mmCIF file of C-alpha atoms and ligand atoms in Angstrom:
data_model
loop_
_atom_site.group_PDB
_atom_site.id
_atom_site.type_symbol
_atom_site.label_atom_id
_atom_site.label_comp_id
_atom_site.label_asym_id
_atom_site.label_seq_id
_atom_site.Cartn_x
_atom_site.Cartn_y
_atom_site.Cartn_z
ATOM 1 C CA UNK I 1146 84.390 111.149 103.435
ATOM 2 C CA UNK I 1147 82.688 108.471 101.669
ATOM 3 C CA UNK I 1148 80.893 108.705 98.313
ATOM 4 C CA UNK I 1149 78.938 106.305 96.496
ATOM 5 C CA UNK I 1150 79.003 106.449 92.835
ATOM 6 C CA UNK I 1151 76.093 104.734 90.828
ATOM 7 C CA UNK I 1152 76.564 101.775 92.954
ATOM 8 C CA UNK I 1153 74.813 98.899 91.855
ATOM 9 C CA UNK I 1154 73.989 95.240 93.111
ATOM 10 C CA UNK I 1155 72.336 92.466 91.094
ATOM 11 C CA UNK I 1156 71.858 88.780 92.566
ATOM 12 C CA UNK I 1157 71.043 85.904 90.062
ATOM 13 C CA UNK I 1158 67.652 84.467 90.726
ATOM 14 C CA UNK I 1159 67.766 81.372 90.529
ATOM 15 C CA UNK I 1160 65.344 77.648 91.327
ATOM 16 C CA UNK I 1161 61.734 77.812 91.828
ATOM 17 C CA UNK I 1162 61.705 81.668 91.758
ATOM 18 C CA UNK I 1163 63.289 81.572 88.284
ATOM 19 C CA UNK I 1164 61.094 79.359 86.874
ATOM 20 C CA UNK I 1165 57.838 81.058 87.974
ATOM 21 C CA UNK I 1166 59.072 84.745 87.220
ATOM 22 C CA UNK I 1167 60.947 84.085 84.090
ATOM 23 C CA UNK I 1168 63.505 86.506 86.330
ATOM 24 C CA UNK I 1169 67.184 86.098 86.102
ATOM 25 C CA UNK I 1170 68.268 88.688 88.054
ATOM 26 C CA UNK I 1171 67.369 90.763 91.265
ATOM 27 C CA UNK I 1172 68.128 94.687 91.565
ATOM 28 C CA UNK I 1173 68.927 95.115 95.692
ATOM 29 C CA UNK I 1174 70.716 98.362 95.133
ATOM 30 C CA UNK I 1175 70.306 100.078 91.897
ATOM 31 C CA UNK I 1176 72.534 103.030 91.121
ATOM 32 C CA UNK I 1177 73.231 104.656 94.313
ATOM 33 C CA UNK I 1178 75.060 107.754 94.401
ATOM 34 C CA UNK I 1179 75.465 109.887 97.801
ATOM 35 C CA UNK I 1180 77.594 111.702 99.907
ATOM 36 C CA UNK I 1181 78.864 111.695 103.537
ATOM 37 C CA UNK I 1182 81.586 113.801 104.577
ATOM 38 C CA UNK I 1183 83.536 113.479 108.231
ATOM 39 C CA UNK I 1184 81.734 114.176 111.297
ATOM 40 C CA UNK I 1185 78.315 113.289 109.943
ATOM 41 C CA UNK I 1186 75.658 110.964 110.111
ATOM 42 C CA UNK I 1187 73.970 109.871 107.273
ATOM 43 C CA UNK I 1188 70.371 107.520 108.354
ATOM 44 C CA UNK I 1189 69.692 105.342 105.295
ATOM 45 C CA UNK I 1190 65.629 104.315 106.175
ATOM 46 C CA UNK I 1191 63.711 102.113 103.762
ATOM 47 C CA UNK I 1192 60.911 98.816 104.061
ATOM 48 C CA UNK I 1193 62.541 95.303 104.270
ATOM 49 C CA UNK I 1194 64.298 94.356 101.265
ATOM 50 C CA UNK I 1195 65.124 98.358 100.396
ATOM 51 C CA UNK I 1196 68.690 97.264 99.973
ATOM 52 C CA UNK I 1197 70.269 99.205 103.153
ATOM 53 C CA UNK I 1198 72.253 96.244 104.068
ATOM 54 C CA UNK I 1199 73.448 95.089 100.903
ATOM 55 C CA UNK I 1200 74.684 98.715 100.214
ATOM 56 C CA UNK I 1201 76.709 98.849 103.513
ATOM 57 C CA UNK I 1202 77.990 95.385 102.740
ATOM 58 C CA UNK I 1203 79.132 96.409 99.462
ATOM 59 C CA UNK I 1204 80.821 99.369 101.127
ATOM 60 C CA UNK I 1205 82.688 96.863 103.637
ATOM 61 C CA UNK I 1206 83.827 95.115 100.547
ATOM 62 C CA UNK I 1207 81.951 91.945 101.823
ATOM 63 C CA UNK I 1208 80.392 91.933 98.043
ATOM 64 C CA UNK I 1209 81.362 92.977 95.257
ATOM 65 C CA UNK I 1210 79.280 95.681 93.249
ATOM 66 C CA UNK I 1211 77.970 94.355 89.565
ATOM 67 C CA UNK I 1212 78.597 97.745 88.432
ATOM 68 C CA UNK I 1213 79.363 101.532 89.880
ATOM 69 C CA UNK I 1214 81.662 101.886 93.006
ATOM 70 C CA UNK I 1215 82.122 103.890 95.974
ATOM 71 C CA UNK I 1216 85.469 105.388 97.864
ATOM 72 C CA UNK I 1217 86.503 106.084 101.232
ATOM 73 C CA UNK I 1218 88.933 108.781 101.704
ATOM 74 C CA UNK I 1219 89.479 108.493 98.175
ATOM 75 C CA UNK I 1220 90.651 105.194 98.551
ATOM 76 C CA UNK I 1221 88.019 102.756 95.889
ATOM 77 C CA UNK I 1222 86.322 99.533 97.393
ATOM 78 C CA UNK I 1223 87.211 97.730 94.504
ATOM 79 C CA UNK I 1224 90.656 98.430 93.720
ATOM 80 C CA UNK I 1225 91.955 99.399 97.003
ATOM 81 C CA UNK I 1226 89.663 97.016 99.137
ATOM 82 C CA UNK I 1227 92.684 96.426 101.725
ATOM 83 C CA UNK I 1228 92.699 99.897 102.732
ATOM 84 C CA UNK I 1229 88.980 100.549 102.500
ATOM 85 C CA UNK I 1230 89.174 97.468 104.828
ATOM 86 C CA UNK I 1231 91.129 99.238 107.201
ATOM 87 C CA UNK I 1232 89.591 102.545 107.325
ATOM 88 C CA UNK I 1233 85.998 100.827 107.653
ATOM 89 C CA UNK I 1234 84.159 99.723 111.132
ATOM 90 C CA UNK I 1235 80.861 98.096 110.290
ATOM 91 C CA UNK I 1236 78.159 96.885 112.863
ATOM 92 C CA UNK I 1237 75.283 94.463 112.464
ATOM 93 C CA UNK I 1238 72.540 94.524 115.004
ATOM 94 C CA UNK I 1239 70.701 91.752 116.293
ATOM 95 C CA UNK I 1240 72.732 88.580 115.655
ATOM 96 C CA UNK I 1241 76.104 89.765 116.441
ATOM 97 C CA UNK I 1242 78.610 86.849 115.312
ATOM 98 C CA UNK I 1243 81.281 86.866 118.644
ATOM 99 C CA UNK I 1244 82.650 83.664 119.042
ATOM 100 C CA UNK I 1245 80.672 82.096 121.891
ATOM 101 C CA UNK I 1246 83.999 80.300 123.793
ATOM 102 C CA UNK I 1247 86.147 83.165 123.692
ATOM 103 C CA UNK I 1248 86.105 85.822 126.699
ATOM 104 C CA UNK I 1249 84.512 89.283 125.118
ATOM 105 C CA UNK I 1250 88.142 90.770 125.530
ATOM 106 C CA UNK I 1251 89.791 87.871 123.263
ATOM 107 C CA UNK I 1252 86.888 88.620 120.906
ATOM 108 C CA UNK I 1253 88.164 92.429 120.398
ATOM 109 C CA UNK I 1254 91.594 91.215 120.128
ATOM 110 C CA UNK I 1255 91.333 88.495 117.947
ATOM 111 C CA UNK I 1256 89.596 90.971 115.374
ATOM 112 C CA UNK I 1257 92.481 93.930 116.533
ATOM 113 C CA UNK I 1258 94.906 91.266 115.623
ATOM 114 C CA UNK I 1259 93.005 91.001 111.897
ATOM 115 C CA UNK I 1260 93.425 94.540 111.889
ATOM 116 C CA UNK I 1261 96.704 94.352 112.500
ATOM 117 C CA UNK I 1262 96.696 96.450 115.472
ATOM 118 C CA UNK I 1263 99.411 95.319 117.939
ATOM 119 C CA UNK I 1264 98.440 93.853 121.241
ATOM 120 C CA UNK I 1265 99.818 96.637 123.484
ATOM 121 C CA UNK I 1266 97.544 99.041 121.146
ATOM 122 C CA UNK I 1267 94.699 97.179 121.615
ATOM 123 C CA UNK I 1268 94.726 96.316 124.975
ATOM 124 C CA UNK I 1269 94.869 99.989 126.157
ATOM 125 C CA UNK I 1270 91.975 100.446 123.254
ATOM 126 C CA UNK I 1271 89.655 97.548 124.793
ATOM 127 C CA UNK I 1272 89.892 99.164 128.312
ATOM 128 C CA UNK I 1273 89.534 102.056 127.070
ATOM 129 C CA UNK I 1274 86.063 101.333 125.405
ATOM 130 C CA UNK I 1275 84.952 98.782 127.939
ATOM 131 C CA UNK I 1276 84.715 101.598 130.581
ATOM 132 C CA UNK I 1277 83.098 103.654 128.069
ATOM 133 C CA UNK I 1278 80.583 101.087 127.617
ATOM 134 C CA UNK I 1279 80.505 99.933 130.889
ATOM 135 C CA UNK I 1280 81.250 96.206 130.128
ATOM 136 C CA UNK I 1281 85.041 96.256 131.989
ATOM 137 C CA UNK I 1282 83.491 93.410 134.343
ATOM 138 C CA UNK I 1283 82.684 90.914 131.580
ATOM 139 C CA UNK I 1284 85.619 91.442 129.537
ATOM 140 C CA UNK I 1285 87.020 88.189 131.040
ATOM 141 C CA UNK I 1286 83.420 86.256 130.777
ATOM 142 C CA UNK I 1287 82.875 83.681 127.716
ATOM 143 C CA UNK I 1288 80.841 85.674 125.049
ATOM 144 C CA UNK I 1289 78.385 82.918 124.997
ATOM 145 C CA UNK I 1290 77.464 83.784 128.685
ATOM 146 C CA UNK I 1291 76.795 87.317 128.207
ATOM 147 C CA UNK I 1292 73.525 89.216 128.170
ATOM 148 C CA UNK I 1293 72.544 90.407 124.426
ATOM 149 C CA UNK I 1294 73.015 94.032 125.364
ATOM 150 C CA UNK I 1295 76.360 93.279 126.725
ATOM 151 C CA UNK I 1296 77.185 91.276 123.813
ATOM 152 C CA UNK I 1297 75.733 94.328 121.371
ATOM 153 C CA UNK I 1298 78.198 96.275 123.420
ATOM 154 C CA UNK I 1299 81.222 93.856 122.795
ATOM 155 C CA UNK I 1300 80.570 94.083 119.359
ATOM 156 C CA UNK I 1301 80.110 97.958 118.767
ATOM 157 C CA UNK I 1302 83.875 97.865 120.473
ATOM 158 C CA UNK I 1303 84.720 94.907 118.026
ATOM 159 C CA UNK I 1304 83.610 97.040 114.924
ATOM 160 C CA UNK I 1305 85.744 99.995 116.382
ATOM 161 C CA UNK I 1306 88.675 98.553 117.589
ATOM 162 C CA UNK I 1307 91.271 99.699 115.023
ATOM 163 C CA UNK I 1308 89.787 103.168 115.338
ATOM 164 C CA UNK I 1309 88.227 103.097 111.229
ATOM 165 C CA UNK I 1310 87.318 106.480 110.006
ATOM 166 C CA UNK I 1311 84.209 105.428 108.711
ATOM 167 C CA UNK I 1312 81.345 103.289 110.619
ATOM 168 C CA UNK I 1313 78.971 101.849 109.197
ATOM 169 C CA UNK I 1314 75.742 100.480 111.223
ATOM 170 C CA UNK I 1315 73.710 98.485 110.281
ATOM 171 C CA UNK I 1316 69.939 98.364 112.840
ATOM 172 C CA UNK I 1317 72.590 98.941 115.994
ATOM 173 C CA UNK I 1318 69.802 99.231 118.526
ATOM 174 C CA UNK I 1319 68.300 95.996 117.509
ATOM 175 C CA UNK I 1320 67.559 93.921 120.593
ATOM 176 C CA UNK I 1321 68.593 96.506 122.673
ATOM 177 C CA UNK I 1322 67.309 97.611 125.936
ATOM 178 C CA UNK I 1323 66.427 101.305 127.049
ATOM 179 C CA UNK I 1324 69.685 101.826 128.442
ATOM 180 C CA UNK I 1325 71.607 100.282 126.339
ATOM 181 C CA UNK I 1326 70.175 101.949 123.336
ATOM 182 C CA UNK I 1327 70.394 105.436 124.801
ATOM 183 C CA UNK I 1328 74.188 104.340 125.530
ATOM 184 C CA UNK I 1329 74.497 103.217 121.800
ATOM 185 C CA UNK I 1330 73.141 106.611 120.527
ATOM 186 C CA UNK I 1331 75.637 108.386 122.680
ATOM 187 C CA UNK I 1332 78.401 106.349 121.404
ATOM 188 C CA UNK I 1333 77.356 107.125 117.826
ATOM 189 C CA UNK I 1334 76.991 110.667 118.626
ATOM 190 C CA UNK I 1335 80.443 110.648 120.607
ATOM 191 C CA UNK I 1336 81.821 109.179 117.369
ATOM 192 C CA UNK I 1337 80.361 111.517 115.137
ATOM 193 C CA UNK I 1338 81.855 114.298 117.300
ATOM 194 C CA UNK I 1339 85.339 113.144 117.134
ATOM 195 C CA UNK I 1340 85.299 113.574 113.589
ATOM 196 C CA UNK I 1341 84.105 109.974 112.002
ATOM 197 C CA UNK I 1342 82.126 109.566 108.879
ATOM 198 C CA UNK I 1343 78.895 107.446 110.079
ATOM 199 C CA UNK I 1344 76.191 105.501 108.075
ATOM 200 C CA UNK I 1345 73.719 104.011 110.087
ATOM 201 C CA UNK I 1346 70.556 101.956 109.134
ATOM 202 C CA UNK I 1347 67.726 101.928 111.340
ATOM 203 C CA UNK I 1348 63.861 100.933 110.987
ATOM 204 C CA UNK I 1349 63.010 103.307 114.271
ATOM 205 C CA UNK I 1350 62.076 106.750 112.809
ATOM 206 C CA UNK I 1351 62.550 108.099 116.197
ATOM 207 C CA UNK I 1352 66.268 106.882 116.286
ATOM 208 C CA UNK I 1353 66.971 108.215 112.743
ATOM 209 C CA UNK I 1354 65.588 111.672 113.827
ATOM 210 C CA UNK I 1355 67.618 111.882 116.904
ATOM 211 C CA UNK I 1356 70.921 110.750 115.297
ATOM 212 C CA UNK I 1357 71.429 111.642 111.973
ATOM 213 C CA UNK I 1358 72.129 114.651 110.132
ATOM 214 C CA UNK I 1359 71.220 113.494 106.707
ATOM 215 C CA UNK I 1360 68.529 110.901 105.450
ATOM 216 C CA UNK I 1361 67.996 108.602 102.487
ATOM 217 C CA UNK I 1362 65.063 106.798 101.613
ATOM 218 C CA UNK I 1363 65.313 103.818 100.089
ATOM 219 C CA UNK I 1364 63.150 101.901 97.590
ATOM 220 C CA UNK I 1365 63.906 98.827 95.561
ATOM 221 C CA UNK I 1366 67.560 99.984 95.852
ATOM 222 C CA UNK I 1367 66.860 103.463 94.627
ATOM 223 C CA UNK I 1368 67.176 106.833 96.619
ATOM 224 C CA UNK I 1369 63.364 108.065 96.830
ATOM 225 C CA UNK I 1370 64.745 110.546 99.054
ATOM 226 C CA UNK I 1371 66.986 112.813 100.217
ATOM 227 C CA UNK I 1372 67.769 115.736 102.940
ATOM 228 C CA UNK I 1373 68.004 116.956 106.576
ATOM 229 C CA UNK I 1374 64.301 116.438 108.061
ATOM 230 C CA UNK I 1375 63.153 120.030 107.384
ATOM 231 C CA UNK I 1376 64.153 119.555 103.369
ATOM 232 C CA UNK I 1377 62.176 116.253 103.387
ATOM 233 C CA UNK I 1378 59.454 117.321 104.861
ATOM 234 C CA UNK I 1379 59.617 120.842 103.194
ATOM 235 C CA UNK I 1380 60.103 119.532 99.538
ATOM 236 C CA UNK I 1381 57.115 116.547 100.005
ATOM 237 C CA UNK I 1382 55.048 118.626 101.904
ATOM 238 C CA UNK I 1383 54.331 116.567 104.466
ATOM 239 C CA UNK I 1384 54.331 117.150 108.747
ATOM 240 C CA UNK I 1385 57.192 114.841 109.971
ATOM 241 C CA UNK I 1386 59.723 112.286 108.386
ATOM 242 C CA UNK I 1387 57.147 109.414 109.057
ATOM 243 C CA UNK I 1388 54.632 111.006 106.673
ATOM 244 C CA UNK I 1389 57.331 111.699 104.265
ATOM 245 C CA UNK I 1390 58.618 108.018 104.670
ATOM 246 C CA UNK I 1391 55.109 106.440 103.363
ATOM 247 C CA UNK I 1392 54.302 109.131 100.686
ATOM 248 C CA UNK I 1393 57.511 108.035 99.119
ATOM 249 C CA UNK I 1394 56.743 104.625 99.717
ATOM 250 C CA UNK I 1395 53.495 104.494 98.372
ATOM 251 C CA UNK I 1396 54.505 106.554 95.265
ATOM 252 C CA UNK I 1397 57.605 104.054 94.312
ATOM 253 C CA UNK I 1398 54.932 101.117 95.227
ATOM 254 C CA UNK I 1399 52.982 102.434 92.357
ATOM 255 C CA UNK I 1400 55.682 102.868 89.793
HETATM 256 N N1 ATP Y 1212 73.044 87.103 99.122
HETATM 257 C C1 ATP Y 1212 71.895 87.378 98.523
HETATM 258 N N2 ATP Y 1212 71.470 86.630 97.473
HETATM 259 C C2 ATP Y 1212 70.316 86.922 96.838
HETATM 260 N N3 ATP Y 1212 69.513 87.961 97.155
HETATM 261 C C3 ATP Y 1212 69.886 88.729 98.175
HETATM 262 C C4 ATP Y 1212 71.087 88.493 98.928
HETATM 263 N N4 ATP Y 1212 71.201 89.449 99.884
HETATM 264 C C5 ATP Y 1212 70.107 90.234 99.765
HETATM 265 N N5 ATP Y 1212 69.336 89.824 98.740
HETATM 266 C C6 ATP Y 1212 68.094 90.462 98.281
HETATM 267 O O1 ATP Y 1212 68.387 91.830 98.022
HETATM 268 C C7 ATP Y 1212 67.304 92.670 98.423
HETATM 269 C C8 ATP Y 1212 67.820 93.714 99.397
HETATM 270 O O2 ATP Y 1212 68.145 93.077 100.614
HETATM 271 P P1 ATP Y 1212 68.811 93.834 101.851
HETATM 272 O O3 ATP Y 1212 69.131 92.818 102.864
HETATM 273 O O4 ATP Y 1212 69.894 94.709 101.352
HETATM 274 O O5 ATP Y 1212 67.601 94.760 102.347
HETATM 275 P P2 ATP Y 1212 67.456 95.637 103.662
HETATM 276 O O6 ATP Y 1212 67.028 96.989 103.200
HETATM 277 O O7 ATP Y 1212 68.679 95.546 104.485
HETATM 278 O O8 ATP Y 1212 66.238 94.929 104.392
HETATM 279 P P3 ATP Y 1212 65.921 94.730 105.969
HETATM 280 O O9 ATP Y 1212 65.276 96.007 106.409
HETATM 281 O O10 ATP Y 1212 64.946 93.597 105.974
HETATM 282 O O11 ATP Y 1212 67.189 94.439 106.673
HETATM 283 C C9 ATP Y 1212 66.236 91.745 99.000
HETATM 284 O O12 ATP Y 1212 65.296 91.487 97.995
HETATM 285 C C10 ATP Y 1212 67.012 90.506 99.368
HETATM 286 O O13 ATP Y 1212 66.187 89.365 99.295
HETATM 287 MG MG1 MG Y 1213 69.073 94.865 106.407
#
């Protein structure tokens, strides 16, 4: 379970920017508060900028909040950030940092071994999800030298490898082909069915309907939003989530 408790994130504005707004500061997530329990996935949607990644960055305890928190299991990302560490997968589409020279097996192990996963654990584990992903062929192939979808599939394995109880992605099918975003979506799914408290961030509507359970808008760091599809739509009166997705938009435009 994961809840997020008035979380809040403020960057210092600073150079040129300062001196023409007279701004000091910069809200990206203003006093968020939501709730994800096990086995669910929760699609946070919002324009560029919304502050979807610096919320699931917060929640990996790659940043610090300026004020509010959240906790996983229980467990708070300020004061118990090794164990929030542990229990937390998180996945960044797109660019997805593996170290070009090493093979895209001793790029899973080398982050098991940050884990602290043993190597007879992992190496079962990286089989185990190569197969699944249908990358067992490159696991001995230099990162550098793989295909982007293979490499988006190296990673997803990467993020998972000491088996966290919450995932957090982050645009996953970014880049990706038709296959290997249908085999992404299955993989969430298949995670979501074993039990594992999801967030995922995606700018594709269509992907967001498919996948999630749950759905937060986003505006300027604040929840616009919030429901299964049918409330959305329902409670803003509107035909699908795309409709609902620019009346809120246009409303917090205006404000
Ligand atoms: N390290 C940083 N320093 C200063 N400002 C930042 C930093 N990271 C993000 N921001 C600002 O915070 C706001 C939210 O950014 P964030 O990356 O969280 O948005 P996003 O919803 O993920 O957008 P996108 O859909 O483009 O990925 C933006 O205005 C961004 O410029
Ligand atoms: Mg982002």
């Amino acid at each position: 379970m994961l809840e997020l408790k008035a979380l809040t994130k403020r960057f210092p504005v600073t150079g040129k920017h300062r001196k023409q707004t007279g701004q000091t500061s910069l809200t990206a997530v203003d006093g968020l508060s939501l709730q994800v329990s096990g086995g669910r996935i929760y699609g946070l949607l919002g324009a560029n900028g919304a502050g979807k990644t610096t919320t699931l960055r917060m929640v990996a305890t790659m940043l610090t909040p300026s004020e509010g928190t959240a906790t996983v299991d229980g467990c708070d990302i300020i004061t118990r950030a090794d164990e929030v560490r542990r229990k937390t997968g998180l996945l960044f589409g797109g660019d997805v940092g593996l170290y070009d020279r090493l093979t895209a097996y001793e790029n899973i192990q080398y982050f098991a071994r940050l884990n602290d996963v043993p190597d007879e654990v992992s190496s079962a584990r990286i089989h185990e999800l190569a197969e699944q992903f249908r990358f067992t062929e490159h696991l001995q192939k230099a990162a550098g030298k793989l295909s982007k979808g293979t490499r988006q599939k190296v990673s997803f394995a990467r993020a998972i490898i000491h088996d966290p109880q919450l995932m957090l992605f982050d645009e996953p099918t970014l880049g990706l082909d038709v296959t290997a975003k249908k085999e992404a979506e299955d993989f969430i799914l298949h995670c979501r069915d074993k039990g594992k408290t999801i967030v995922l961030s995606d700018h594709t509507l269509s992907v967001v309907e498919r996948l999630c359970d749950r759905i937060g808008i986003l505006g300027k760091g604040k929840l616009l939003g919030e429901g299964t599809i049918d409330e959305l739509t329902r409670q803003h009166e509107c035909k699908s989530l795309e409709e609902v997705f620019f009346k809120l938009a246009e409303e917090n435009a205006a404000l």
